[in-house]
Short mmCIF file of C-alpha atoms in Angstrom, two decimals:
data_model
loop_
_atom_site.label_atom_id
_atom_site.label_comp_id
_atom_site.label_asym_id
_atom_site.label_seq_id
_atom_site.Cartn_x
_atom_site.Cartn_y
_atom_site.Cartn_z
CA MET A 1 -1.80 24.59 -34.59
CA GLY A 2 1.80 23.37 -34.54
CA ILE A 3 4.51 24.02 -32.00
CA LEU A 4 5.88 27.05 -33.87
CA GLU A 5 2.43 28.67 -34.09
CA HIS A 6 1.80 28.08 -30.39
CA LEU A 7 5.23 29.45 -29.55
CA ALA A 8 4.59 32.56 -31.65
CA THR A 9 1.35 33.07 -29.72
CA GLY A 10 3.24 32.73 -26.44
CA ILE A 11 5.90 35.22 -27.51
CA ALA A 12 3.21 37.71 -28.51
CA THR A 13 1.67 37.30 -25.04
CA VAL A 14 4.98 37.86 -23.24
CA LEU A 15 5.95 40.89 -25.33
CA SER A 16 3.22 43.03 -23.77
CA PRO A 17 4.82 45.88 -21.77
CA GLN A 18 3.38 44.64 -18.46
CA ASN A 19 4.64 41.08 -18.89
CA LEU A 20 8.08 42.25 -20.00
CA VAL A 21 8.38 44.41 -16.87
CA LEU A 22 7.24 41.51 -14.68
CA LEU A 23 9.70 39.17 -16.41
CA ALA A 24 12.59 41.57 -15.85
CA LEU A 25 11.53 42.10 -12.24
CA GLY A 26 11.34 38.35 -11.66
CA VAL A 27 14.81 37.86 -13.15
CA LEU A 28 16.34 40.50 -10.85
CA VAL A 29 14.51 39.31 -7.74
CA GLY A 30 15.45 35.70 -8.51
CA MET A 31 19.10 36.67 -8.78
CA VAL A 32 18.96 38.48 -5.43
CA ILE A 33 17.22 35.50 -3.78
CA GLY A 34 19.81 33.12 -5.21
CA VAL A 35 22.65 35.29 -3.90
CA MET A 36 21.26 35.22 -0.35
CA PRO A 37 22.72 32.02 1.15
CA GLY A 38 20.11 29.73 2.68
CA LEU A 39 17.01 31.41 1.23
CA GLY A 40 16.60 29.56 -2.08
CA PRO A 41 13.90 29.67 -4.77
CA SER A 42 11.28 27.72 -2.80
CA ALA A 43 11.30 30.19 0.08
CA GLY A 44 11.54 33.18 -2.24
CA ILE A 45 8.55 32.16 -4.36
CA ALA A 46 6.50 31.27 -1.28
CA ILE A 47 7.23 34.61 0.40
CA LEU A 48 6.49 36.68 -2.72
CA LEU A 49 3.49 34.69 -3.98
CA PRO A 50 0.90 36.75 -2.01
CA LEU A 51 2.22 39.95 -3.62
CA THR A 52 1.17 38.68 -7.09
CA PHE A 53 -2.54 38.22 -6.36
CA SER A 54 -3.43 41.58 -7.90
CA LEU A 55 -1.79 40.59 -11.21
CA ASP A 56 -3.29 38.62 -14.06
CA PRO A 57 -2.37 34.90 -13.94
CA THR A 58 -0.03 34.97 -16.94
CA GLY A 59 2.01 37.92 -15.69
CA ALA A 60 2.15 36.52 -12.17
CA ILE A 61 3.35 33.05 -13.22
CA VAL A 62 5.86 34.56 -15.67
CA MET A 63 7.37 36.57 -12.82
CA LEU A 64 7.36 33.66 -10.34
CA ALA A 65 8.91 31.30 -12.90
CA ALA A 66 11.61 33.90 -13.59
CA ILE A 67 12.32 34.02 -9.85
CA TYR A 68 12.61 30.22 -9.90
CA TYR A 69 15.21 29.86 -12.63
CA GLY A 70 16.83 33.22 -11.80
CA ALA A 71 17.64 31.95 -8.32
CA MET A 72 19.53 29.04 -9.94
CA TYR A 73 21.82 31.58 -11.61
CA GLY A 74 22.26 33.67 -8.45
CA GLY A 75 23.19 30.78 -6.19
CA THR A 76 26.39 30.27 -8.18
CA ILE A 77 27.82 33.64 -7.14
CA THR A 78 28.04 32.73 -3.46
CA SER A 79 29.22 29.21 -4.33
CA VAL A 80 32.20 30.65 -6.20
CA LEU A 81 33.02 33.70 -4.08
CA ILE A 82 32.41 32.57 -0.49
CA ASN A 83 32.20 28.76 -0.81
CA THR A 84 28.58 28.88 0.38
CA PRO A 85 25.88 27.56 -1.99
CA GLY A 86 22.91 29.88 -2.39
CA GLU A 87 20.75 26.75 -2.24
CA SER A 88 21.17 22.99 -2.45
CA ALA A 89 21.24 22.86 -6.26
CA THR A 90 24.53 24.81 -6.33
CA VAL A 91 26.38 22.65 -3.82
CA ALA A 92 28.31 20.94 -6.62
CA SER A 93 29.39 24.37 -7.91
CA THR A 94 31.48 24.90 -4.77
CA PHE A 95 33.66 21.87 -5.50
CA ASP A 96 35.60 23.64 -8.28
CA GLY A 97 34.10 27.14 -8.30
CA TYR A 98 35.67 28.24 -5.03
CA PRO A 99 39.12 26.77 -5.86
CA LEU A 100 39.00 28.75 -9.12
CA ALA A 101 38.31 31.92 -7.11
CA ARG A 102 41.19 31.13 -4.76
CA ARG A 103 43.47 30.95 -7.77
CA GLY A 104 42.46 34.41 -8.93
CA ARG A 105 39.97 33.16 -11.55
CA ALA A 106 36.66 34.23 -9.99
CA GLY A 107 35.79 36.32 -13.07
CA PRO A 108 36.20 33.54 -15.67
CA ALA A 109 34.43 31.10 -13.34
CA LEU A 110 31.36 33.32 -12.98
CA VAL A 111 31.25 34.24 -16.69
CA MET A 112 31.51 30.61 -17.83
CA ALA A 113 28.90 29.58 -15.23
CA ALA A 114 26.55 32.25 -16.64
CA VAL A 115 27.13 31.03 -20.20
CA ALA A 116 26.56 27.41 -19.13
CA SER A 117 23.33 28.41 -17.38
CA PHE A 118 22.13 30.31 -20.45
CA VAL A 119 22.89 27.46 -22.88
CA ALA A 120 21.31 24.87 -20.57
CA GLY A 121 18.25 27.01 -19.91
CA THR A 122 17.75 27.58 -23.64
CA ILE A 123 18.19 23.88 -24.49
CA GLY A 124 15.83 22.97 -21.65
CA THR A 125 13.20 25.38 -22.93
CA LEU A 126 13.53 24.00 -26.47
CA LEU A 127 13.01 20.50 -25.11
CA ILE A 128 9.96 21.70 -23.13
CA SER A 129 8.49 23.10 -26.35
CA VAL A 130 8.73 19.65 -27.94
CA ALA A 131 8.16 17.32 -24.99
CA ALA A 132 5.30 19.12 -23.24
CA PRO A 133 2.75 18.91 -26.12
CA LEU A 134 3.64 15.27 -26.82
CA LEU A 135 3.28 14.25 -23.17
CA ALA A 136 0.07 16.26 -22.81
CA SER A 137 -1.45 14.44 -25.80
CA VAL A 138 -0.68 11.09 -24.14
CA THR A 139 -1.83 11.97 -20.64
CA SER A 140 -5.02 13.68 -21.88
CA ARG A 141 -6.45 10.16 -22.14
CA PHE A 142 -5.75 9.40 -18.48
CA GLY A 143 -8.76 8.72 -16.25
CA PRO A 144 -9.11 8.88 -12.45
CA PRO A 145 -7.24 5.55 -11.85
CA GLU A 146 -4.21 6.71 -13.82
CA LEU A 147 -4.28 10.14 -12.18
CA PHE A 148 -4.30 8.58 -8.70
CA LEU A 149 -1.38 6.27 -9.56
CA LEU A 150 0.47 9.18 -11.13
CA VAL A 151 0.21 11.18 -7.91
CA LEU A 152 1.46 8.20 -5.89
CA ALA A 153 4.34 7.65 -8.33
CA GLY A 154 5.37 11.29 -8.07
CA LEU A 155 5.36 11.19 -4.28
CA LEU A 156 7.18 7.86 -4.25
CA THR A 157 9.87 9.30 -6.51
CA LEU A 158 10.25 12.25 -4.17
CA VAL A 159 10.63 10.01 -1.13
CA VAL A 160 13.10 7.67 -2.86
CA VAL A 161 15.34 10.40 -4.24
CA ILE A 162 15.32 13.09 -1.55
CA GLY A 163 17.35 12.53 1.57
CA ARG A 164 19.17 9.51 2.92
CA ASN A 165 16.40 8.37 5.27
CA ARG A 166 13.45 7.27 3.16
CA LEU A 167 11.38 6.47 6.24
CA LEU A 168 11.57 10.12 7.30
CA GLY A 169 10.76 11.15 3.73
CA GLY A 170 7.66 8.95 3.77
CA LEU A 171 6.59 10.34 7.14
CA SER A 172 7.03 13.86 5.77
CA ALA A 173 4.69 13.05 2.88
CA LEU A 174 2.14 11.60 5.31
CA MET A 175 2.25 14.85 7.31
CA GLY A 176 1.36 16.69 4.11
CA PHE A 177 -1.54 14.32 3.45
CA VAL A 178 -2.80 14.87 7.01
CA LEU A 179 -2.78 18.65 6.58
CA ALA A 180 -4.62 18.20 3.27
CA THR A 181 -7.52 16.42 5.02
CA VAL A 182 -8.44 19.50 7.07
CA GLY A 183 -11.70 21.08 5.85
CA VAL A 184 -14.83 19.57 4.36
CA ASP A 185 -15.03 15.94 3.25
CA ILE A 186 -15.57 16.11 -0.53
CA GLY A 187 -17.61 12.89 -0.40
CA GLY A 188 -19.99 13.35 2.52
CA GLY A 189 -19.77 17.09 3.22
CA GLU A 190 -18.82 16.70 6.90
CA GLN A 191 -16.21 18.91 8.53
CA ARG A 192 -12.86 17.25 9.27
CA PHE A 193 -10.32 18.45 11.85
CA THR A 194 -11.56 22.04 11.86
CA PHE A 195 -11.84 22.15 15.69
CA GLY A 196 -14.85 24.42 15.40
CA SER A 197 -12.97 27.14 13.52
CA PRO A 198 -14.96 28.56 10.59
CA GLU A 199 -11.69 29.72 8.99
CA LEU A 200 -10.56 26.11 8.58
CA ILE A 201 -13.72 24.91 6.80
CA ASN A 202 -12.06 25.52 3.42
CA GLY A 203 -8.95 23.71 4.57
CA ILE A 204 -5.47 24.88 5.48
CA ASP A 205 -4.32 27.42 2.94
CA PHE A 206 -1.24 26.43 0.98
CA ILE A 207 0.45 29.85 1.26
CA PRO A 208 0.97 30.02 5.06
CA VAL A 209 2.25 26.43 5.08
CA ALA A 210 4.75 27.07 2.28
CA ILE A 211 5.92 30.37 3.74
CA GLY A 212 6.29 28.84 7.20
CA ILE A 213 8.06 25.67 6.07
CA PHE A 214 10.47 27.29 3.61
CA GLY A 215 10.73 30.90 4.83
CA LEU A 216 10.50 30.93 8.62
CA GLY A 217 11.84 27.38 8.93
CA GLU A 218 14.99 28.33 7.03
CA VAL A 219 15.48 31.44 9.18
CA PHE A 220 15.11 29.45 12.41
CA HIS A 221 17.51 26.76 11.20
CA THR A 222 20.13 29.30 10.09
CA LEU A 223 19.91 31.10 13.42
CA TYR A 224 20.19 27.79 15.26
CA ARG A 225 23.44 26.88 13.49
CA GLY A 226 24.86 30.36 14.17
CA GLY A 227 24.51 31.84 10.69
CA HIS A 228 23.98 35.31 12.20
CA LEU A 229 27.45 35.12 13.79
CA GLU A 230 29.37 33.96 10.70
CA ARG A 231 32.00 36.21 9.19
CA LEU A 232 32.77 34.81 5.75
CA GLY A 233 35.77 35.64 3.62
CA TYR A 234 35.02 36.52 0.00
CA PHE A 235 36.70 37.36 -3.30
CA SER A 236 35.87 40.65 -4.97
CA VAL A 237 35.45 40.77 -8.76
CA SER A 238 35.49 43.58 -11.30
CA ALA A 239 34.67 43.50 -14.99
CA ARG A 240 37.53 45.97 -15.56
CA ALA A 241 40.14 43.77 -13.92
CA LYS A 242 42.68 41.93 -16.02
CA GLY A 243 41.76 38.29 -16.43
CA PHE A 244 38.01 38.81 -15.79
CA TRP A 245 37.01 37.20 -19.09
CA PRO A 246 37.56 33.49 -19.81
CA ASN A 247 40.28 32.47 -22.24
CA ARG A 248 40.09 30.22 -25.29
CA ALA A 249 41.07 27.11 -23.30
CA ASP A 250 38.19 27.69 -20.86
CA VAL A 251 35.70 27.82 -23.73
CA LEU A 252 37.07 24.77 -25.52
CA GLU A 253 37.13 22.50 -22.46
CA SER A 254 33.65 23.64 -21.38
CA ARG A 255 31.73 22.84 -24.57
CA GLY A 256 31.27 19.12 -23.92
CA PRO A 257 30.41 19.43 -20.20
CA ILE A 258 27.82 22.15 -20.93
CA LEU A 259 26.03 20.06 -23.56
CA ARG A 260 26.17 16.86 -21.50
CA GLY A 261 24.99 18.67 -18.39
CA SER A 262 22.13 20.32 -20.30
CA PHE A 263 20.61 17.09 -21.59
CA LEU A 264 21.33 15.12 -18.42
CA GLY A 265 19.85 17.85 -16.24
CA PHE A 266 16.70 18.17 -18.32
CA PHE A 267 15.85 14.48 -18.27
CA VAL A 268 16.65 14.19 -14.55
CA GLY A 269 14.54 17.28 -13.89
CA THR A 270 11.51 15.77 -15.63
CA THR A 271 11.48 13.00 -13.00
CA PRO A 272 9.20 14.21 -10.18
CA GLY A 273 11.23 14.59 -7.01
CA ALA A 274 14.71 14.25 -8.54
CA GLY A 275 15.33 17.94 -9.03
CA ALA A 276 18.32 20.15 -9.75
CA THR A 277 20.42 19.00 -6.80
CA VAL A 278 20.49 15.39 -7.99
CA ALA A 279 21.14 16.53 -11.58
CA SER A 280 24.12 18.73 -10.64
CA LEU A 281 25.76 16.04 -8.52
CA MET A 282 25.25 13.46 -11.26
CA SER A 283 26.79 15.82 -13.81
CA TYR A 284 29.84 16.39 -11.59
CA SER A 285 30.36 12.63 -11.28
CA VAL A 286 29.97 12.15 -15.04
CA GLU A 287 32.48 14.88 -15.91
CA LYS A 288 35.01 13.58 -13.40
CA SER A 289 34.69 10.03 -14.74
CA LEU A 290 35.07 11.21 -18.37
CA SER A 291 37.98 13.55 -17.72
CA ALA A 292 41.48 12.60 -18.86
CA LYS A 293 42.78 14.36 -15.73
CA PRO A 294 40.32 13.58 -12.91
CA GLY A 295 42.89 14.72 -10.35
CA ARG A 296 42.18 18.33 -11.36
CA PHE A 297 38.63 18.09 -10.05
CA GLY A 298 38.26 19.77 -6.69
CA LYS A 299 41.27 21.98 -7.39
CA GLY A 300 39.81 24.37 -9.95
CA ALA A 301 38.69 22.43 -13.04
CA MET A 302 36.38 24.48 -15.26
CA PRO A 303 34.41 21.38 -16.43
CA GLY A 304 33.70 20.62 -12.76
CA LEU A 305 31.90 23.96 -12.52
CA VAL A 306 30.13 24.38 -15.86
CA GLY A 307 28.80 20.80 -16.03
CA PRO A 308 26.83 21.01 -12.74
CA GLU A 309 25.78 24.58 -13.55
CA ALA A 310 24.31 23.48 -16.87
CA ALA A 311 22.64 20.49 -15.20
CA ASN A 312 20.91 22.43 -12.42
CA ASN A 313 19.52 25.06 -14.80
CA ALA A 314 18.35 22.49 -17.33
CA ALA A 315 16.74 20.53 -14.48
CA SER A 316 14.78 23.62 -13.41
CA ALA A 317 13.39 23.73 -16.96
CA GLY A 318 12.75 19.99 -16.99
CA ALA A 319 10.76 20.22 -13.74
CA MET A 320 8.23 22.37 -15.60
CA VAL A 321 7.25 19.46 -17.88
CA PRO A 322 5.46 17.29 -15.28
CA LEU A 323 3.98 20.47 -13.77
CA LEU A 324 2.42 21.67 -17.03
CA THR A 325 1.40 18.31 -18.50
CA LEU A 326 0.60 16.14 -15.47
CA GLY A 327 -0.11 18.63 -12.71
CA ILE A 328 2.68 16.93 -10.72
CA PRO A 329 5.36 19.22 -9.29
CA GLY A 330 8.86 18.05 -10.12
CA SER A 331 10.46 19.88 -7.19
CA ALA A 332 9.65 21.91 -4.09
CA SER A 333 9.77 25.15 -6.08
CA THR A 334 7.35 23.88 -8.71
CA ALA A 335 5.10 22.69 -5.87
CA VAL A 336 4.84 26.33 -4.78
CA LEU A 337 4.15 27.31 -8.39
CA LEU A 338 1.43 24.65 -8.53
CA GLY A 339 -0.18 26.26 -5.49
CA GLY A 340 -0.20 29.54 -7.40
CA PHE A 341 -1.81 27.88 -10.45
CA LEU A 342 -4.61 26.48 -8.32
CA MET A 343 -5.23 29.82 -6.58
CA TRP A 344 -5.73 31.51 -9.95
CA GLY A 345 -8.23 28.85 -10.96
CA LEU A 346 -5.90 27.05 -13.37
CA GLN A 347 -5.55 23.26 -13.15
CA PRO A 348 -2.17 22.14 -14.50
CA GLY A 349 -2.45 18.86 -16.32
CA PRO A 350 -3.15 17.32 -19.71
CA LEU A 351 -5.83 19.85 -20.65
CA LEU A 352 -3.95 23.01 -19.62
CA MET A 353 -2.16 23.46 -22.95
CA GLU A 354 -5.40 22.78 -24.83
CA GLN A 355 -7.76 24.94 -22.78
CA ASN A 356 -5.34 27.77 -21.85
CA PRO A 357 -2.76 27.86 -24.68
CA GLU A 358 -1.91 31.55 -24.26
CA PHE A 359 -1.09 30.98 -20.60
CA ALA A 360 0.94 27.76 -21.06
CA TRP A 361 2.84 28.90 -24.14
CA GLY A 362 3.31 32.39 -22.71
CA LEU A 363 5.09 30.79 -19.76
CA ILE A 364 7.29 28.69 -22.07
CA ALA A 365 8.11 31.68 -24.31
CA SER A 366 9.02 33.78 -21.27
CA MET A 367 11.74 31.28 -20.41
CA TYR A 368 13.54 32.02 -23.71
CA LEU A 369 13.53 35.76 -23.02
CA GLY A 370 14.25 35.29 -19.31
CA ASN A 371 17.38 33.26 -19.99
CA ALA A 372 18.68 35.94 -22.37
CA MET A 373 18.04 38.62 -19.73
CA LEU A 374 19.78 36.54 -17.09
CA LEU A 375 22.89 36.09 -19.24
CA LEU A 376 23.28 39.86 -19.61
CA VAL A 377 22.49 40.57 -15.95
CA ASN A 378 24.88 37.86 -14.79
CA ILE A 379 27.87 39.00 -16.79
CA PHE A 380 27.56 42.75 -16.42
CA CYS A 381 26.16 42.94 -12.88
CA ILE A 382 28.39 40.36 -11.18
CA PRO A 383 30.14 42.96 -8.96
CA ALA A 384 26.79 44.35 -7.75
CA PHE A 385 25.42 40.92 -6.86
CA ALA A 386 28.73 40.01 -5.23
CA GLY A 387 28.12 42.97 -2.91
CA ILE A 388 24.68 41.59 -1.97
CA ALA A 389 26.36 38.31 -1.00
CA ARG A 390 28.23 40.18 1.74
CA VAL A 391 25.07 41.34 3.52
CA PRO A 392 25.19 39.56 6.93
CA PHE A 393 22.36 37.20 7.83
CA ARG A 394 21.67 39.12 11.05
CA VAL A 395 20.41 41.94 8.78
CA LEU A 396 18.48 39.66 6.42
CA ALA A 397 16.71 37.59 9.11
CA PRO A 398 14.35 40.31 10.48
CA ILE A 399 13.53 41.46 6.93
CA ILE A 400 12.58 37.92 5.93
CA VAL A 401 10.42 37.45 9.05
CA VAL A 402 8.55 40.69 8.35
CA LEU A 403 7.97 39.70 4.70
CA CYS A 404 6.72 36.26 5.77
CA THR A 405 4.25 37.73 8.25
CA PHE A 406 3.04 40.50 5.95
CA GLY A 407 2.67 38.17 2.95
CA THR A 408 0.72 35.59 4.93
CA PHE A 409 -1.67 38.11 6.49
CA THR A 410 -2.47 39.85 3.20
CA VAL A 411 -3.77 36.65 1.55
CA ASN A 412 -6.97 36.41 3.62
CA THR A 413 -6.35 39.12 6.27
CA SER A 414 -6.52 36.28 8.78
CA MET A 415 -4.56 35.92 12.02
CA VAL A 416 -5.32 32.19 11.87
CA ASP A 417 -3.17 32.02 8.72
CA VAL A 418 -0.39 33.86 10.56
CA ALA A 419 -0.62 31.35 13.41
CA VAL A 420 -0.49 28.47 10.90
CA MET A 421 2.55 30.08 9.28
CA ILE A 422 4.36 30.40 12.62
CA GLY A 423 3.47 26.82 13.57
CA CYS A 424 4.72 25.55 10.20
CA GLY A 425 7.88 27.59 10.65
CA VAL A 426 8.60 25.75 13.89
CA LEU A 427 7.69 22.46 12.21
CA GLY A 428 9.99 23.27 9.28
CA PHE A 429 12.86 23.99 11.67
CA PHE A 430 12.52 20.65 13.43
CA MET A 431 12.13 18.86 10.10
CA ARG A 432 15.41 20.34 8.87
CA LEU A 433 17.07 19.58 12.19
CA HIS A 434 16.10 15.91 12.27
CA GLY A 435 16.37 15.01 8.58
CA PHE A 436 12.73 15.13 7.49
CA SER A 437 11.84 16.43 4.02
CA PRO A 438 9.97 19.78 3.91
CA ALA A 439 9.67 19.36 0.13
CA ALA A 440 7.84 16.04 0.50
CA LEU A 441 5.38 17.62 2.97
CA VAL A 442 4.58 20.56 0.69
CA VAL A 443 4.22 18.40 -2.42
CA ALA A 444 1.90 16.00 -0.55
CA LEU A 445 -0.16 18.95 0.73
CA VAL A 446 -0.68 20.15 -2.84
CA LEU A 447 -1.35 16.69 -4.29
CA GLY A 448 -3.44 15.38 -1.37
CA PRO A 449 -6.81 16.76 -2.54
CA ILE A 450 -6.09 15.59 -6.11
CA ALA A 451 -5.26 12.08 -4.88
CA GLU A 452 -8.36 11.90 -2.66
CA GLU A 453 -10.71 13.10 -5.38
CA SER A 454 -9.29 10.78 -8.05
CA LEU A 455 -9.38 7.79 -5.65
CA ARG A 456 -13.03 8.44 -4.78
CA GLN A 457 -13.92 8.74 -8.48
CA THR A 458 -12.04 5.52 -9.21
CA MET A 459 -13.87 3.61 -6.48
CA ILE A 460 -17.23 4.91 -7.73
CA ILE A 461 -16.41 3.82 -11.31
CA SER A 462 -15.28 0.35 -10.20
CA GLN A 463 -17.96 0.02 -7.50
CA GLY A 464 -15.27 -0.38 -4.86
CA SER A 465 -13.15 -2.98 -6.68
CA PRO A 466 -9.36 -2.39 -6.80
CA ASP A 467 -9.15 -4.54 -9.94
CA ILE A 468 -9.57 -1.40 -12.01
CA PHE A 469 -5.89 -0.54 -11.39
CA VAL A 470 -4.75 -3.61 -13.36
CA GLN A 471 -7.32 -3.47 -16.16
CA ARG A 472 -5.86 -0.53 -18.11
CA PRO A 473 -2.48 -0.50 -19.93
CA ALA A 474 -1.53 2.93 -18.59
CA SER A 475 -2.31 1.85 -15.02
CA ILE A 476 -0.16 -1.27 -15.42
CA VAL A 477 2.76 0.84 -16.70
CA LEU A 478 2.46 3.20 -13.72
CA LEU A 479 2.29 0.28 -11.28
CA ALA A 480 5.43 -1.19 -12.86
CA LEU A 481 7.14 2.17 -12.47
CA MET A 482 6.24 2.25 -8.79
CA VAL A 483 7.64 -1.27 -8.31
CA VAL A 484 10.91 -0.14 -9.92
CA LEU A 485 11.03 2.87 -7.60
CA VAL A 486 10.55 0.63 -4.57
CA LEU A 487 13.21 -1.87 -5.70
CA LEU A 488 15.73 0.77 -6.80
CA PRO A 489 16.99 1.59 -3.27
CA VAL A 490 17.40 -2.13 -2.54
CA LEU A 491 19.48 -2.65 -5.69
CA LEU A 492 21.60 0.41 -4.96
CA SER A 493 22.19 -0.65 -1.35
CA GLY A 494 23.35 -4.07 -2.62
CA ARG A 495 25.80 -2.39 -4.95
CA ARG A 496 27.12 -0.25 -2.12
CA ARG A 497 27.69 -3.37 -0.01
CA ARG A 498 29.70 -4.97 -2.82
CA HIS A 499 31.73 -1.87 -3.55
CA GLY A 500 31.49 -0.25 -0.15
CA PRO A 501 35.20 0.13 0.70
CA ALA A 502 36.05 1.79 -2.61
CA LEU A 503 33.06 4.11 -2.46
CA ASP A 504 33.79 5.07 1.12
CA GLN A 505 37.41 5.80 0.26
CA GLY A 506 36.38 8.05 -2.62
CA ARG A 507 33.81 9.80 -0.43
CA ASP A 508 36.45 10.40 2.25
CA GLU A 509 38.83 11.86 -0.33
CA ASP A 510 36.10 14.23 -1.59
CA GLN A 511 35.33 15.26 1.99
CA ARG A 512 39.02 16.00 2.71
CA ARG A 513 39.24 18.05 -0.48
CA ARG A 514 36.17 20.11 0.43
CA THR A 515 37.62 20.68 3.89
CA ASP A 516 40.84 21.91 2.32
CA GLN A 517 38.82 24.32 0.16
CA GLY A 518 37.09 25.78 3.17
CA GLY A 519 40.27 26.71 5.00
CA GLY A 520 44.04 26.44 4.72
CA GLU A 521 46.11 26.01 1.58
CA GLU A 522 44.86 23.82 -1.22
CA GLN A 523 46.90 20.70 -1.67
CA GLY A 524 48.43 20.05 -5.05
CA ASP A 525 47.80 23.44 -6.67
CA ASP A 526 50.37 24.30 -9.26
CA GLN A 527 50.21 27.98 -8.47
CA GLU A 528 49.62 30.14 -5.47
CA PRO A 529 46.14 31.74 -5.01
CA ASP A 530 45.96 35.39 -5.97
CA ARG A 531 45.42 37.13 -2.62
CA SER A 532 45.31 40.61 -4.11
CA SER A 533 41.59 40.35 -4.85
CA ALA A 534 40.62 38.64 -1.61
CA THR A 535 38.98 40.65 1.12
CA THR A 536 37.56 39.70 4.49
CA PRO A 537 34.88 41.64 6.34
#
């Protein structure tokens, strides 16, 4: 069967009434999660994952994937209206989104961001339809040595890209590997680190760790920095107001940035560990460097909003490629999705699209329909979601804690899981506080058993000789990739030393501009902000 036949099968699977309802529900819930500052798709999927256990795997993953890319749309609303990104991937959207709102152009900004997200999501899904089968056909010939190196390369990419302190990123990944060793030794059958608890014989469940790290940890960190005391100003929007819709100039100057951001975001997203945050920041830098008027950026340039928006949504689609074809999560959110795959007895990887085509292609087809739904919801329900953005965190925090506790307990009706969730919540708080990477820990926890099993199989095949890693072409390519990943930070640091003063000056200017956006009058605006639509709680 060709790609079109597989896609037709996937569309037929998604068009069942149950899956359509779950897709629509996932889209709406994802938007709400994205609008809630600080929650983000990783925490939202982790918290809601236990509620999907009664569903069939296809419907459950369709809904969770819709939450994932729906949250990317929703995070833009708070970035534009209250200068607070819904999650890290929409940080770049605040640079020009909020200045546009201050100038009375919140409506056009949100509409163009929705269009950019729709175009990028659709392009990303088209590229998945082509790239995923091709990559799966290549990786289906991988053996245990290649699988082990692939896991290490994915983790190494995550450590290199995420965060400024790569030592802390590496330590975070090691923490995840340590948690993955709890349970029964797959080689000898002995118990490891169970401390006599029969509930730990099967290992530490992924769900309480993910909920604790991303859900409770985020709540604790937000409370620590005083998020429950914040009183944010915001800009109200109405579809009936004059000037809500973008003009012809907005559309014309956005076409190039949307297309560039879509392709850039997709290919960055396919790199395990890079993710939507890196893609959006790269897109912003590209658009600023290509602009004939770079001085407009940071003061309300539409390309500075739609480029990063396209990039972060295309990256969320790109992150699905390594998940479906390699079994390697491309981001923290897809790591949570991978946990869901494994719990439903599905092993993402080269054989998934061959052995479970209805499931894999149903998921891909749902992304086409989900993006269309999100475009309509975004444009016509902007005022309603803007109202959600004004819900204070002191109201959200207890609701999130209750959902975390209830969701964790219902998985295995185990108080040990609840205790693990609380402990991981505290761990997640301190990791955020001191610069560790919660994403690296969760990804390593998911990949740890895969790495251990493939390494044991490799050593059995080679009778304990490590030479097997340099005897296969695919292994040599993966080793070369890992060497490049190790050397990349060294090369970049050398470049920063050569161009340090100029880079620091530019970074300082960007910081001053963002400070000006957060309070006080914007410098250099050619018109006064429209205060008539601004309201403060």
